[in-house]
CSV table of C-alpha atoms and ligand atoms in Angstrom, one decimal:
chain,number,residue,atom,x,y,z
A,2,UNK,CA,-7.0,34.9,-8.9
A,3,UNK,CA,-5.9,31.6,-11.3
A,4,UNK,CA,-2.9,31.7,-13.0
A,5,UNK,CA,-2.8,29.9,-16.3
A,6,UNK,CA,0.3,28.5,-17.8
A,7,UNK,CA,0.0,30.8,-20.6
A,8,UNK,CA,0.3,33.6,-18.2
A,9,UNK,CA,3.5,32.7,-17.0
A,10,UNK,CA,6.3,35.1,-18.4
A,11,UNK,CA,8.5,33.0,-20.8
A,12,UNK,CA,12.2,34.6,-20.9
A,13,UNK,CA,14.9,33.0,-22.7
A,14,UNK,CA,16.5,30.2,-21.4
A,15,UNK,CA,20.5,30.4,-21.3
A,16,UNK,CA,22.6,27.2,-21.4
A,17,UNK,CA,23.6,28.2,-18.5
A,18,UNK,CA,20.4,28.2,-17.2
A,19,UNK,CA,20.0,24.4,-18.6
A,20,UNK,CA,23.1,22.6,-16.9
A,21,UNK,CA,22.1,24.5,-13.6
A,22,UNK,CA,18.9,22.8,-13.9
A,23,UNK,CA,20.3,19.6,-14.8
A,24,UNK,CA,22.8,19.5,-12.1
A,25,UNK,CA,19.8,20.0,-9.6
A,26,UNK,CA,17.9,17.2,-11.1
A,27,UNK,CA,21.3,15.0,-10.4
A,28,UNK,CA,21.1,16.3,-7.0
A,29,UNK,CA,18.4,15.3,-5.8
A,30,UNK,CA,17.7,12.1,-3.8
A,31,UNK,CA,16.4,9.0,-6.1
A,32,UNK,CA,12.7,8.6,-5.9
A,33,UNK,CA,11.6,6.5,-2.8
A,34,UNK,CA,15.4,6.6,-1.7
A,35,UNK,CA,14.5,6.5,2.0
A,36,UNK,CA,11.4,4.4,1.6
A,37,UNK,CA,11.7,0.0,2.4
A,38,UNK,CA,10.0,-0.6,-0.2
A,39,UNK,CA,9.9,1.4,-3.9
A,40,UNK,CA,7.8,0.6,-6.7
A,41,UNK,CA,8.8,2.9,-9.7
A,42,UNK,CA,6.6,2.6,-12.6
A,43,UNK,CA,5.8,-0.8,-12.1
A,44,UNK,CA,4.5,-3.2,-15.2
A,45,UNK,CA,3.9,-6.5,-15.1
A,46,UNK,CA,2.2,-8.1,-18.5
A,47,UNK,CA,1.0,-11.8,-18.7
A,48,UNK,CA,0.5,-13.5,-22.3
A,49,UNK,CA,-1.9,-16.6,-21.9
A,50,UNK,CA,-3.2,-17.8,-25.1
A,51,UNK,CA,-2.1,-15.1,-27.8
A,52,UNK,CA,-3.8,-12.1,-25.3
A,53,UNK,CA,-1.6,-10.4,-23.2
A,54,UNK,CA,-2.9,-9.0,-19.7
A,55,UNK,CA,-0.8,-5.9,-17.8
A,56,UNK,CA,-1.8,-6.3,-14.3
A,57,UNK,CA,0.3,-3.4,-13.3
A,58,UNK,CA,0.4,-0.9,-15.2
A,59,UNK,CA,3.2,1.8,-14.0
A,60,UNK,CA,2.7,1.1,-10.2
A,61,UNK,CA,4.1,3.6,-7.6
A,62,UNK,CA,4.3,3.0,-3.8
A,63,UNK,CA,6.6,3.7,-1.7
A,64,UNK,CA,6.3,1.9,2.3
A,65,UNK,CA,8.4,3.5,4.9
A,66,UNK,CA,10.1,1.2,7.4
A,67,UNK,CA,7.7,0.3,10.4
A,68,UNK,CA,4.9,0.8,8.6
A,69,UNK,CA,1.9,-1.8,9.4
A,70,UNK,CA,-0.2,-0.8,5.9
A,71,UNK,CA,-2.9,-2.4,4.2
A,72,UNK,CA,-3.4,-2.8,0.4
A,73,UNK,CA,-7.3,-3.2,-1.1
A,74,UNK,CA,-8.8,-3.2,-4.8
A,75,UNK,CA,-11.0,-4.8,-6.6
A,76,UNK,CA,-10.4,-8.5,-8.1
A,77,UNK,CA,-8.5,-8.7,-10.5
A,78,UNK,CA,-6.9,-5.4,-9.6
A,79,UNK,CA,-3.7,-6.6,-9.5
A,80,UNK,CA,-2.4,-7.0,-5.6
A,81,UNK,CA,-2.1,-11.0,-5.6
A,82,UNK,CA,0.7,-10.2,-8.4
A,83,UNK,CA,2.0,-7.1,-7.2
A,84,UNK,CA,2.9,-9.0,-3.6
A,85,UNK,CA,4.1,-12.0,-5.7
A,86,UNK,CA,6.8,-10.0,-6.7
A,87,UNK,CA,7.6,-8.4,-3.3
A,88,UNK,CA,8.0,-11.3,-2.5
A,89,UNK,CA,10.2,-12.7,-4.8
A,90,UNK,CA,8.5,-15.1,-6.5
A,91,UNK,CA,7.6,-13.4,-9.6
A,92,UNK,CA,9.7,-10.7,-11.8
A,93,UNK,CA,8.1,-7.3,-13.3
A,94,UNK,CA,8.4,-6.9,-16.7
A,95,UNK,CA,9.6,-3.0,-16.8
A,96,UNK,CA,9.8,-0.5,-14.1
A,97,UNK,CA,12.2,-0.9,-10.5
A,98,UNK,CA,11.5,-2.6,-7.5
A,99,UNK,CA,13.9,-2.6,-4.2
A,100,UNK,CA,12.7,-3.7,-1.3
A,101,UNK,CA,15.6,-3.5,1.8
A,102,UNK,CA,17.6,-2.2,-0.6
A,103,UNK,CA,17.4,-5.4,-2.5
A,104,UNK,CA,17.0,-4.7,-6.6
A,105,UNK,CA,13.9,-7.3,-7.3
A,106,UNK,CA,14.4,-7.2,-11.4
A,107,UNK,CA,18.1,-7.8,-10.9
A,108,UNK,CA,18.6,-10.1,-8.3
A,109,UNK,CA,19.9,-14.0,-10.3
A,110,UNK,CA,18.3,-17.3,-8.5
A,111,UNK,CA,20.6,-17.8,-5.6
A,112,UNK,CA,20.6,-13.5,-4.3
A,113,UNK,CA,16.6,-14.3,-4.9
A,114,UNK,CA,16.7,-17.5,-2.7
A,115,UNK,CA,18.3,-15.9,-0.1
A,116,UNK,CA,15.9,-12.5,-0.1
A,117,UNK,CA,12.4,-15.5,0.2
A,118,UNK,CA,14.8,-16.9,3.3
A,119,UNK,CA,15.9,-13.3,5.3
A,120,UNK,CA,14.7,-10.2,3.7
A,121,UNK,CA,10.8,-11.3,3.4
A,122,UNK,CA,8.1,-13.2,5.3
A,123,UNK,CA,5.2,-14.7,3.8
A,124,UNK,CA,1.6,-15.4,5.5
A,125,UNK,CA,-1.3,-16.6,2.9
A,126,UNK,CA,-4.6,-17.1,3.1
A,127,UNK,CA,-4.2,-21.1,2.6
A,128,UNK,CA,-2.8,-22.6,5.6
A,129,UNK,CA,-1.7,-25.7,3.5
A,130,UNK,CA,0.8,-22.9,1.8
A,131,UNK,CA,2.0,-22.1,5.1
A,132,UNK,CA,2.4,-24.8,7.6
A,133,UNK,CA,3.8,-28.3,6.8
A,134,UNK,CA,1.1,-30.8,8.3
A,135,UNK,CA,3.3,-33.5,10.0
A,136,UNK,CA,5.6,-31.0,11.4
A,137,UNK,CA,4.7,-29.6,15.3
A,138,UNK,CA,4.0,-25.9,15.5
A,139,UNK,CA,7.6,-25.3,17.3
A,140,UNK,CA,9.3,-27.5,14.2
A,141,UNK,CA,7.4,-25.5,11.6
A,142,UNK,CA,8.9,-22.7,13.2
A,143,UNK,CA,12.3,-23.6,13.8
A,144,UNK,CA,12.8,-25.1,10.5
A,145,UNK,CA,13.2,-21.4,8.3
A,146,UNK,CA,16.0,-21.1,10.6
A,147,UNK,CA,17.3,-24.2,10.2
A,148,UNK,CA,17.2,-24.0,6.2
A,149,UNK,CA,19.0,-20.3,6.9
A,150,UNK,CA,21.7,-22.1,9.3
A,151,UNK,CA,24.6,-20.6,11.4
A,152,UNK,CA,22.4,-21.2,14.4
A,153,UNK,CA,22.4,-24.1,17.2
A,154,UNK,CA,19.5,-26.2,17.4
A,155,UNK,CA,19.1,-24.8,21.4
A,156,UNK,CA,19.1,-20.9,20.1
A,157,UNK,CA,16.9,-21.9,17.4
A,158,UNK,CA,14.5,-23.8,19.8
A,159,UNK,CA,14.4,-20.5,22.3
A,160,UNK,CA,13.8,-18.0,19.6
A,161,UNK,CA,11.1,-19.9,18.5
A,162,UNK,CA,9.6,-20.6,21.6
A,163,UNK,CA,9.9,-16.8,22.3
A,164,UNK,CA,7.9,-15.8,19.1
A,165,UNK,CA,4.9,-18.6,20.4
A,166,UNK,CA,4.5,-16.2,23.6
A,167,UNK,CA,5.0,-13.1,21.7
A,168,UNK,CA,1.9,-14.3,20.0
A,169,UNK,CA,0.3,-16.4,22.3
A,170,UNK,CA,1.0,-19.2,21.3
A,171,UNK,CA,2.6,-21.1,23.9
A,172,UNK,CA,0.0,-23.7,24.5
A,173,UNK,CA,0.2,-24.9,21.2
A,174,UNK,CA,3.9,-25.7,20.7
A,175,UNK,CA,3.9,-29.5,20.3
A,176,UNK,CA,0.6,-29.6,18.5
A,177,UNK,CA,0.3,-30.4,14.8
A,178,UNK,CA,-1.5,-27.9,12.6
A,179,UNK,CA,-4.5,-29.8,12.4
A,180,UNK,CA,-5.2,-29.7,16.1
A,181,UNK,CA,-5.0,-25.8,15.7
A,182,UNK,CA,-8.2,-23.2,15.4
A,183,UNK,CA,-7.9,-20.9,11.8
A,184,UNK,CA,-6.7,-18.3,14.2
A,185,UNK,CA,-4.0,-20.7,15.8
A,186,UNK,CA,-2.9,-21.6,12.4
A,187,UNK,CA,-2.9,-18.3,11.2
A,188,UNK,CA,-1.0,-16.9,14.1
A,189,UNK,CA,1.6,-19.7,13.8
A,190,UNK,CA,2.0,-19.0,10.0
A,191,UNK,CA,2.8,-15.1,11.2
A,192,UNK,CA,5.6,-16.7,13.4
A,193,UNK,CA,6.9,-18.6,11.0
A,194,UNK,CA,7.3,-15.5,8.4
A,195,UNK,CA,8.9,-13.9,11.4
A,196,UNK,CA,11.3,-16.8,11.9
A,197,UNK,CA,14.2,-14.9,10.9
A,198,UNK,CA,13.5,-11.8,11.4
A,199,UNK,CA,12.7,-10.5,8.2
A,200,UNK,CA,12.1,-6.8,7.4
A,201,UNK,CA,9.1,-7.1,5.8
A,202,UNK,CA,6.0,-9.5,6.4
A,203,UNK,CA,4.0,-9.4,3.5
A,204,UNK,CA,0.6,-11.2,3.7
A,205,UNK,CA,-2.1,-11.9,1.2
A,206,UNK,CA,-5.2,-12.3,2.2
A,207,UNK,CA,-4.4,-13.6,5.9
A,208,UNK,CA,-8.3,-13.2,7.7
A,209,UNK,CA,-9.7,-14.5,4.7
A,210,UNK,CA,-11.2,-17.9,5.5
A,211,UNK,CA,-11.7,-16.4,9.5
A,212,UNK,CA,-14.8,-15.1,11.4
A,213,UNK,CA,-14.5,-11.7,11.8
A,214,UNK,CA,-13.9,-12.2,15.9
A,215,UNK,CA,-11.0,-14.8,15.1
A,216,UNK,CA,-9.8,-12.3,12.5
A,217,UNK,CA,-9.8,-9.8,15.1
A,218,UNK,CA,-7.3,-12.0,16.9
A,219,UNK,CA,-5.1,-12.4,14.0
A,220,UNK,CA,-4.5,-9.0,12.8
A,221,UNK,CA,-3.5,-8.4,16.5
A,222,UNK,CA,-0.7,-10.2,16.5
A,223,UNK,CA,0.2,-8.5,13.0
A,224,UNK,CA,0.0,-5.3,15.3
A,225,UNK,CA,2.3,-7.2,18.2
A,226,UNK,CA,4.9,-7.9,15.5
A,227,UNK,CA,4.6,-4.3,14.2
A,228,UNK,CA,5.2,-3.0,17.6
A,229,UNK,CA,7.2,-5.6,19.6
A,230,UNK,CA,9.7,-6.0,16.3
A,231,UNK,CA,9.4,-3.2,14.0
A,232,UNK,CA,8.8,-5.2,11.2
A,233,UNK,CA,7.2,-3.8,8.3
A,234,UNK,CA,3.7,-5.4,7.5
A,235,UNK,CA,1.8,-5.1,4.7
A,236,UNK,CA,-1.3,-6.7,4.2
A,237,UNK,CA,-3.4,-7.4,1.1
A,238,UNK,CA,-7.5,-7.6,2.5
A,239,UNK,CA,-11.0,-7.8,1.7
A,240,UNK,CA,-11.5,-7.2,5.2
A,241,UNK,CA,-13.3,-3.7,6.0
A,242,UNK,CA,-12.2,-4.3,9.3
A,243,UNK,CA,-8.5,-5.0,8.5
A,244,UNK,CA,-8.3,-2.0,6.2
A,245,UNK,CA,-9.9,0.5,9.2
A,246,UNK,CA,-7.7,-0.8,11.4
A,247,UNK,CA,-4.3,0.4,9.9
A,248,UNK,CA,-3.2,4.0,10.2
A,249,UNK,CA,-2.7,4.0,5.7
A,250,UNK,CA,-4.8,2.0,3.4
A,251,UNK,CA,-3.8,2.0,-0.7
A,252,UNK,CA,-6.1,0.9,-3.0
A,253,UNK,CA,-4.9,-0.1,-6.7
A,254,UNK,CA,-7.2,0.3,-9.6
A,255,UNK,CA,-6.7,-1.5,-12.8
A,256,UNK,CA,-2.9,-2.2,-11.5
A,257,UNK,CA,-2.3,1.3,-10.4
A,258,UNK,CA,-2.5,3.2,-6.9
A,259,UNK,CA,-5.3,5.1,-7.3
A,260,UNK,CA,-6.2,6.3,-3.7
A,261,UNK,CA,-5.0,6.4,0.0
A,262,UNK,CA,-6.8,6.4,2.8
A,263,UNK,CA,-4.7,8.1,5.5
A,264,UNK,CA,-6.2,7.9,9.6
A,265,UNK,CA,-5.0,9.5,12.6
A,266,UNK,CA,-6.4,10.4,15.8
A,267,UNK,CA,-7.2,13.9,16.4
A,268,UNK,CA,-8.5,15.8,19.4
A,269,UNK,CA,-11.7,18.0,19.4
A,270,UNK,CA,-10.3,21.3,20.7
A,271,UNK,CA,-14.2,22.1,21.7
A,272,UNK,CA,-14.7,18.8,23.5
A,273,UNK,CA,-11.5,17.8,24.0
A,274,UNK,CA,-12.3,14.1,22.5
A,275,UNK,CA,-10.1,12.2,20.5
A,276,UNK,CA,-11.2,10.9,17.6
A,277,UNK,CA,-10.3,8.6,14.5
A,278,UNK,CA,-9.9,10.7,11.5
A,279,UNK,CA,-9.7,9.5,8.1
A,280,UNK,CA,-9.2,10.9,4.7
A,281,UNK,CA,-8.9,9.9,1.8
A,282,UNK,CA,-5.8,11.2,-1.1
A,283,UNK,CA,-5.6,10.8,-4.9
A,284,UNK,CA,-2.4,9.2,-5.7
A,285,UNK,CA,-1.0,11.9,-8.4
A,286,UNK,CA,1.9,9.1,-9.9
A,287,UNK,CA,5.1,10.4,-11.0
A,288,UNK,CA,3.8,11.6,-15.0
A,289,UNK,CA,1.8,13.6,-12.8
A,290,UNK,CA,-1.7,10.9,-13.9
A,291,UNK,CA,-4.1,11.7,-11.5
A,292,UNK,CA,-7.2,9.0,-10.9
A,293,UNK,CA,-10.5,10.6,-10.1
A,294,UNK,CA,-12.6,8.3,-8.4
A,295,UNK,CA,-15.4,7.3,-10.5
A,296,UNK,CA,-18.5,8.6,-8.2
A,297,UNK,CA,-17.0,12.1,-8.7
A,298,UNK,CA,-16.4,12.5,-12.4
A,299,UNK,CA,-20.0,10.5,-12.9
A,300,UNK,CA,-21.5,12.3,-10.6
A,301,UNK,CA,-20.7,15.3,-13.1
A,302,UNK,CA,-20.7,13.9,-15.9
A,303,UNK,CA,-17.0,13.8,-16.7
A,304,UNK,CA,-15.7,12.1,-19.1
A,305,UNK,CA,-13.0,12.0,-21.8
A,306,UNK,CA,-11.9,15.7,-21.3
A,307,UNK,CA,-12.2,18.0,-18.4
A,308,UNK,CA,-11.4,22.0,-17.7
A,309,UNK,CA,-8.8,22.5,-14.8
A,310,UNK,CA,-7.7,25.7,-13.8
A,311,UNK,CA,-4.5,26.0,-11.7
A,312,UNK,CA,-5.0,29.0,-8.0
A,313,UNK,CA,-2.7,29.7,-5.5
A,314,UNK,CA,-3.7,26.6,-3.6
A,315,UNK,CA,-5.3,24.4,-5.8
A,316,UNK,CA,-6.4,23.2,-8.8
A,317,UNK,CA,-10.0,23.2,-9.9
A,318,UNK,CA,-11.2,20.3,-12.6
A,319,UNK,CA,-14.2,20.8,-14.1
A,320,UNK,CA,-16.5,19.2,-17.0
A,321,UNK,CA,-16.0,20.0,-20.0
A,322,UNK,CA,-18.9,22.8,-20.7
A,323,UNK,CA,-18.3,22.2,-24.4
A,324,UNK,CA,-19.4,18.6,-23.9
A,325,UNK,CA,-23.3,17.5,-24.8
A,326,UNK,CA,-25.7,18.2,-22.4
A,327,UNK,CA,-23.3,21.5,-20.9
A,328,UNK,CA,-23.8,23.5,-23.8
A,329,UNK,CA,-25.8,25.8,-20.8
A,330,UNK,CA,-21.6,27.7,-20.6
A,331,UNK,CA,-19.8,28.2,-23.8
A,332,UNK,CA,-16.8,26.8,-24.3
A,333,UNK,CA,-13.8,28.6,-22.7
A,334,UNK,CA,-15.7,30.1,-20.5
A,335,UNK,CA,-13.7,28.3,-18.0
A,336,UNK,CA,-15.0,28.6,-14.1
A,337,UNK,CA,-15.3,32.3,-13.0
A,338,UNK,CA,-15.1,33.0,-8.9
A,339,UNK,CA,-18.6,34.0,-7.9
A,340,UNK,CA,-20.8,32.2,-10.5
A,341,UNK,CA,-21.4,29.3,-8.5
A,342,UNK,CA,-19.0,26.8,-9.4
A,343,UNK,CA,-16.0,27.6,-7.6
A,344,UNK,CA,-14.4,25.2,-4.7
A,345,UNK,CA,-15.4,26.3,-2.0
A,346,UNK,CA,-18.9,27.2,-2.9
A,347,UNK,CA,-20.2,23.9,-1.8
A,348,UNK,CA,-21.0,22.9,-5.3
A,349,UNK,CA,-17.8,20.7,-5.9
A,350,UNK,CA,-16.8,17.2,-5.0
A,351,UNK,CA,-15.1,16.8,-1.5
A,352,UNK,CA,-15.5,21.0,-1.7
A,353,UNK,CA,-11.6,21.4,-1.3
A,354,UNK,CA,-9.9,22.4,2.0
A,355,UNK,CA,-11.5,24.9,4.1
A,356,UNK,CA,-10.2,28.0,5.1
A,357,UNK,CA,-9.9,29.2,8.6
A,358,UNK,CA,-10.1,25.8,10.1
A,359,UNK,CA,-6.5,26.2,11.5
A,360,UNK,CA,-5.5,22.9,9.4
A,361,UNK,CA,-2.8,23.2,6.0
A,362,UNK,CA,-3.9,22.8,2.8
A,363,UNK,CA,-3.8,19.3,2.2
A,364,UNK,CA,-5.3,18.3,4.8
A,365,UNK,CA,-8.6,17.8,2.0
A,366,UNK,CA,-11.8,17.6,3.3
A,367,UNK,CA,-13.6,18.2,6.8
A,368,UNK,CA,-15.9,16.4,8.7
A,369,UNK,CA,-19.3,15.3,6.8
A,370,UNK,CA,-17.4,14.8,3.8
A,371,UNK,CA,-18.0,11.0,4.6
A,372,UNK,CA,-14.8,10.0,4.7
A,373,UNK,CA,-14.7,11.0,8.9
A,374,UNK,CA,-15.3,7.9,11.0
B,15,ATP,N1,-0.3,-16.0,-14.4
B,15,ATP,C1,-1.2,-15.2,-15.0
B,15,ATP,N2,-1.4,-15.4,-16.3
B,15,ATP,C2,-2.3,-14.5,-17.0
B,15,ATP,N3,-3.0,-13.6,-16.4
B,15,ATP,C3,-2.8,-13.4,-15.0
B,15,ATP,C4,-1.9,-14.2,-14.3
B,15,ATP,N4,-1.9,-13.8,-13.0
B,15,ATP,C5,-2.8,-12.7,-13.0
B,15,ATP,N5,-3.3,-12.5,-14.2
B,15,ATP,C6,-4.3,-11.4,-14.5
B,15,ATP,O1,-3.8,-10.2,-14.0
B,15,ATP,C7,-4.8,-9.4,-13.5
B,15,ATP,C8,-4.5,-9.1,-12.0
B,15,ATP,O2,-4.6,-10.3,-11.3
B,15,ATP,P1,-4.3,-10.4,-9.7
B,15,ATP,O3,-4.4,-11.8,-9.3
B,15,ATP,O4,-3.0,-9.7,-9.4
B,15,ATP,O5,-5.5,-9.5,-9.1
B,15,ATP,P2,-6.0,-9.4,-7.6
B,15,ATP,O6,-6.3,-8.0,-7.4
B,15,ATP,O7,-5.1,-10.1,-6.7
B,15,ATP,O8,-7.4,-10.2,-7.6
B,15,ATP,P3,-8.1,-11.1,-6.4
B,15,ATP,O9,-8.5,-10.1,-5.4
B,15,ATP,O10,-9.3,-11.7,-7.2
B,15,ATP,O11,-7.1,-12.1,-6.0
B,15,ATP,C9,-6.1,-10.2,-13.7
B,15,ATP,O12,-6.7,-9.7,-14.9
B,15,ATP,C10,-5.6,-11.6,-13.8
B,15,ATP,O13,-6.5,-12.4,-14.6
């Protein structure tokens, strides 16, 4: 049975009633309070020429520490800028943004310098941004630590060296980055951005310019670094690949997380197989926006306004029957159980959660929804 707002009884609300609720709202932890990273509302406008551009446009995500995540969009979706201010090098224009527990609107120049130096790593998709050319593969290492100081040159030379075997990289030590492969140089960028041990490594683009075998050899020593250090990785791709390979893949749309695809290996209890499962999540942001993916609402010919109905368990959206070309229900009609257009009957994109499959609610669609690999 649905329960409408309207059916909700409304008693009178005591002042009592009001501080009690205020003093819970005070009480309860910050939004993203235990997360690395926090992106609250994030906006960042550009004015080029008289036109002003937001690339993000109220941006949540939170990352939890350890995570090894990837980020994908369209272009011009806005990730290049949203990692540009993760990693310091560009301020939002509204909204908060911590990462480590480091305020990135607030920080002045020199609390920012030192954040680029020891809170964040950087690997791009240009190795000329990342290596210095006349500098060996062991000096391009060594010298964040050197800039950082407080350590010997011996340390510095050890904990270097012991990053080139984390990543196998031992046999290139005293070469210059032109005598490296695109996976050599992309693996030595990674161990730079790990030079002093930063929390997060935050990379843009990193397989980019790589064949997909070479890129396979890069985004393993992401994984090494993930596991070996517990550094928290997020990486910006085009690269289908990438994206399956990580356990929680965000995609932004017009400067907003719109989706999450969330994997995790499950076992048949029939067969007794494991398998990768992966689903895919609607990010609801905190004013409660919700972004239907576009196949879905044109697939039914939403658009502008749609019915929802709140149940127990869920709530239903449906097009608006008042709209052209649904005059078939008359308006208000709303979705009754039984005439064919309920969840559940098969009729409804991704069909809602199944009952009786021994998983929560939540847990969104099964198998042969298409988003099972
Ligand atoms: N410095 C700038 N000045 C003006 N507009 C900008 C600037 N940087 C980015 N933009 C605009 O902001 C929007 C988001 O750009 P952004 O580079 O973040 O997208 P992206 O998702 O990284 O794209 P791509 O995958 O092509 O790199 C785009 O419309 C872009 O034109």
């Amino acid at each position: 049975m649905s329960t409408r707002p309207e059916d909700a009884t409304s008693a009178p609300v005591s002042l009592a009633d009001l501080e009690a609720r205020a003093a819970a709202r005070r009480e309860r932890p910050a939004y993203g309070h235990d997360a690395l990273i926090a992106c609250d509302r994030l906006v960042r406008v550009f004015s080029a020429d008289g036109v002003e551009v937001q690339a993000l446009q109220g941006l949540d995500l939170l990352v939890s520490e350890g995570e090894l995540m990837a980020l994908v969009g369209a272009s011009g979706s806005g990730k290049s800028t949203l990692m540009n201010i993760l990693a310091g090098l560009d301020v939002p224009t509204a909204g908060a943004a911590t990462v480590a527990g480091r305020d990135l609107l607030t920080m002045d120049a020199r609390a920012r310098l030192t954040y680029r130096r020891e809170v964040v790593g950087f690997v791009w998709q240009q190795t000329a941004r990342n290596l210095l050319p006349y500098l060996t593969v062991l000096q391009n290492v060594t010298l964040p630590m050197q800039l950082r100081g407080g350590r010997r040159r011996a340390a510095r030379t050890k904990a270097a060296e012991r990053l080139l075997a984390m990543l196998s990289l031992d046999h290139c030590r005293d070469r210059r980055p032109h005598q490296l492969s695109g996976g050599e140089q992309q693996r030595t960028a990674i161990a730079v951005a790990l030079a002093n041990t930063p929390s997060v490594l935050l990379a843009d683009e990193p397989t980019g310019e790589l064949d997909s075998h070479t890129a396979e050899q890069v985004f393993a020593a992401f994984r090494t670094a993930n596991e070996e250090l517990g550094t928290t990785i997020v990486i910006v791709t085009h690269d289908q690949a990438v994206a399956d390979e990580v356990r929680r893949t965000v995609a932004i749309r017009d400067g907003r997380t719109s989706s999450e695809v969330l994997r995790r290996t499950e076992r048949d209890a029939a067969t007794g197989r494991e398998a990768l499962v992966a689903r895919e999540y609607a990010m609801l942001d905190r004013a409660g926006r919700l972004q239907l993916p576009a196949d879905y609402t044109s697939s039914l010919g939403m658009a502008h306004r749609v019915l929802l109905e709140l149940e127990s368990d869920h709530i239903g959206v449906w097009p608006d029957p008042t709209a052209d070309g649904n005059t078939d229900r008359g308006a208000g009609d709303g979705p009754k159980s039984g005439d064919g257009t309920t969840p559940g009957d098969g009729t409804t994109p991704g069909d809602g959660p199944k009952s009786g499959d021994g998983t929560t609610p939540g847990d969104g669609p099964k198998s042969g929804d298409g988003t099972t690999t």
